[in-house]
Structure formats: structure tokens, C-alpha cells
Amino acid sequence: MMTDTVRLSLADARTLARDAFRKAGLTEAHAEALTDTVMAGQRDECHSHGLYRVLGCVRTVKEGKVDPRAVPEVKDTAPSIVTVDARYGYSPLAFRQGLPHLVEKARTQGVAALAINNCFHFSALWPEVELIAAEGLAALALTPSHAWVAPAGGTKGVFGTNPIAFAWPRPGPFPFVFDFATSASARGEIELHRRAGKPIPEGWAIDAEGAPTTDPAAALAGAMLTFGGHKGSALSAMVELLAGPLIGDMTSAESMAFDAGVGAAPCHGELLIAFNPTSFLGAAATQNIERAEALFDAILGQGARLPSQRRYEARQRTETSGEIEIPKALYDDLTALVA
Ligand code: NDP
Ligand code: PYC
């Protein structure tokens, strides 16, 4: 149980977020897409990518970095590739506009990609891969961020926190989904520790001198570490390459240089890939999707949990109570934005 918190109805929380976005000058379409994104995070108790993100998004607009009125442009790049140029706006609206094209291409081509370019990115990736799985498709999503993360064996930021998300459709409303930073933690998690005045776990970061630290401020000024040593480091490099040069967009280091010390949300690309089981398997698709359930049963059967299980349980709790809970300090910061 959080101390010094505020409980809000979902409707009030939504109004607060949307008003903050509108007041910052975002168009109605962006304000709606951003509100849906942060509310999904808050509903699922993903605190580092819930209402807390409103603060950074609004700051990024005020810094004059993101275009709050950008109109994304959808381009049919190849039979299996759709590209959306976000035109230096936020990514959720660009994703929303690219999604139907991605789904349609995956259905006809078997495997399809959505490349989002020139977007400011602040969100978790699971809301996107969940929507793709809801169409009966498996999905992967990758995006760089800012060069905050040292490679294994190094001490200076090169990689972004570079999340990888995956979704597999299952019978019922809850697909198998994982979504994690390739750093030991998301940067947002360290920021939340700093706001709460709490130390971070060992192994998340080193300070500016390269020494291990549990001080969130020192970690933010130093470098974050990859998860799983050289393995997370290699995966992070893969994200840089596939969601950077492959789609003609910035790496995390280039995004950071573009930011020029302002501290805005990172600006780069995102790559999403959708796989259509029916194209691989024809009439045997349903039977094979059902066969995959044995894998999940084997995990659950020994008392382990599935990724996203905590999140789905939080979703059900939130939807039952109709309320979310946030730190009072965050509530005060949000209300100040709309005052
Ligand atoms: P976590 O380490 O909190 O969780 C990673 C995944 O592992 C989740 O799917 C989680 O499910 C699952 N998981 C956690 N514990 C267990 C367990 N014991 N057994 C099985 N599965 C488990 O995530 P991160 O801190 O790495 O990332 C948080 C978010 O930050 C992500 O959504 C990511 O997209 C976002 N992010 C976005 C970035 C961007 O540039 N846009 C950059 C970096 C991160 P559950 O949620 O149910 O706990
Ligand atoms: O938490 O690492 C993070 C992050 C970066 C961009 C959006 N979230």
C-alpha cells in the first residue's frame, strides 16, 4: 500500500490527463491517443509508464521539441511494409494510424512490418502488441530511446533502455505478452525511486565515475546497466539496429544528440512485426495455437507465473474498483498542469 496517495475514479483520472495534454496544446487526436496510453499504463499498475508520463510529455511540448499538432503520414512502402512518418509528433497516434494497415498486410502476406519514423516516444510497448494479438496475430515491437545504458564491460551510455515486447494470441481476452527494457530496469523506474526518495537495487546502474550505485540521482547522472550482462547488451544492440538504421531512423546516441541536453522524450523510430498463424498453417492454425497452451500450463503448473499476469490482475482490480491510486506528489504535479 502506497503512503500519502490519492485515489481517483478512472473518469477523473482520464479527465486530468486529457486536460493536461489539451492545455499543453496537443491536438484532440494526440490528446486522446496519449490519454488512452497513459491510462492503460495506470490501469495495469505500470507506474513508470502511467500518469507519471504526462509530466514528461507536457515538458517535451513546452521545450518546443515535439510537434503537438503533427499529422502522421501513412506510406505503403512494400507489400509487407507500412511506414508511418510521425512528423516529429508523439508515437501513439502514428501507431493508431498504422495498425489497420499492419494487420491487413500480415493477413495477406503472412509476415508484415510497421515502421514508425520521426516519433517522440515515451510509452510502454505492451498496449501495442496486445492490440495486434487481439487480431489473432503474434507480434514483436522494438524501440530505442536515449543513450543512457552502458554496454556490458563499459561504463558510458551507448544504448537506450531499448524495450522488446512480444505478444502471442490466446483463447480469451489475455494474450501471452512480455515487455521489458533491455536495461536492468526502465529509466522511469529509477526516476520514480528518486521522486520517492528510495534507493534503487544493486545492479541497475553505475555512477559518473563508473562505480556501482544505489542512489537514483547518481544513477541518472551516470549510466544504467543492461540486464543479463552481455546477453542484454547484445539484445540492446539488436534493437538499436533494427529500429534504427534498418528503418532509416536515429539510434539512441543520435536521439540524445538531437535532444541537445534539453531532457525531452527521446525521438527516433519504432519497428513492429506481425505474424499471421493462418498464413503459416492454414486450417491447422487453430489447432497449433491451442497446442501452445500446453507451454503456458507447464509454466503455471509449477507455481511460476506468466509475464503480464500481474498486469492483467491489476487491470481486473482497477476495472472492478473503478479507481486508480497515485502518489499525492504526482497528483499535485498533474493538477498544477491544468490549473
Ligand atoms: P519489468 O521488469 O517490470 O517487467 C518485464 C516483463 O516481465 C513484464 O512483462 C512483466 O510482467 C514480466 N515479469 C516480471 N516479473 C515476472 C515474473 N516473476 N515472472 C514472469 N514474468 C515476470 O519491466 P521493465 O522495467 O523492463 O519495463 C517496464 C516498461 O517500460 C515496459 O512496458 C517497457 O515497454 C517500458 N519501457 C519503454 C521504453 C521506451 O523507450 N518507450 C524504454 C524502456 C522501457 P508484469 O507486467 O505482469 O509484471
Ligand atoms: O523508462 O526507460 C524508460 C523509457 C524511455 C522512454 C520511455 N520510457
Short mmCIF file of C-alpha atoms in Angstrom, two decimals, residues 95 144 217 224 240 309 332:
data_model
loop_
_atom_site.label_atom_id
_atom_site.label_comp_id
_atom_site.label_asym_id
_atom_site.label_seq_id
_atom_site.Cartn_x
_atom_site.Cartn_y
_atom_site.Cartn_z
CA PHE A 95 0.76 3.68 -34.24
CA PRO A 144 15.50 2.64 -28.93
CA ALA A 217 20.23 10.59 -8.68
CA MET A 224 22.39 2.33 -16.47
CA GLU A 240 19.36 -0.17 -31.99
CA GLN A 309 -0.17 -11.88 -15.22
CA ASP A 332 -0.23 17.79 -7.20
#
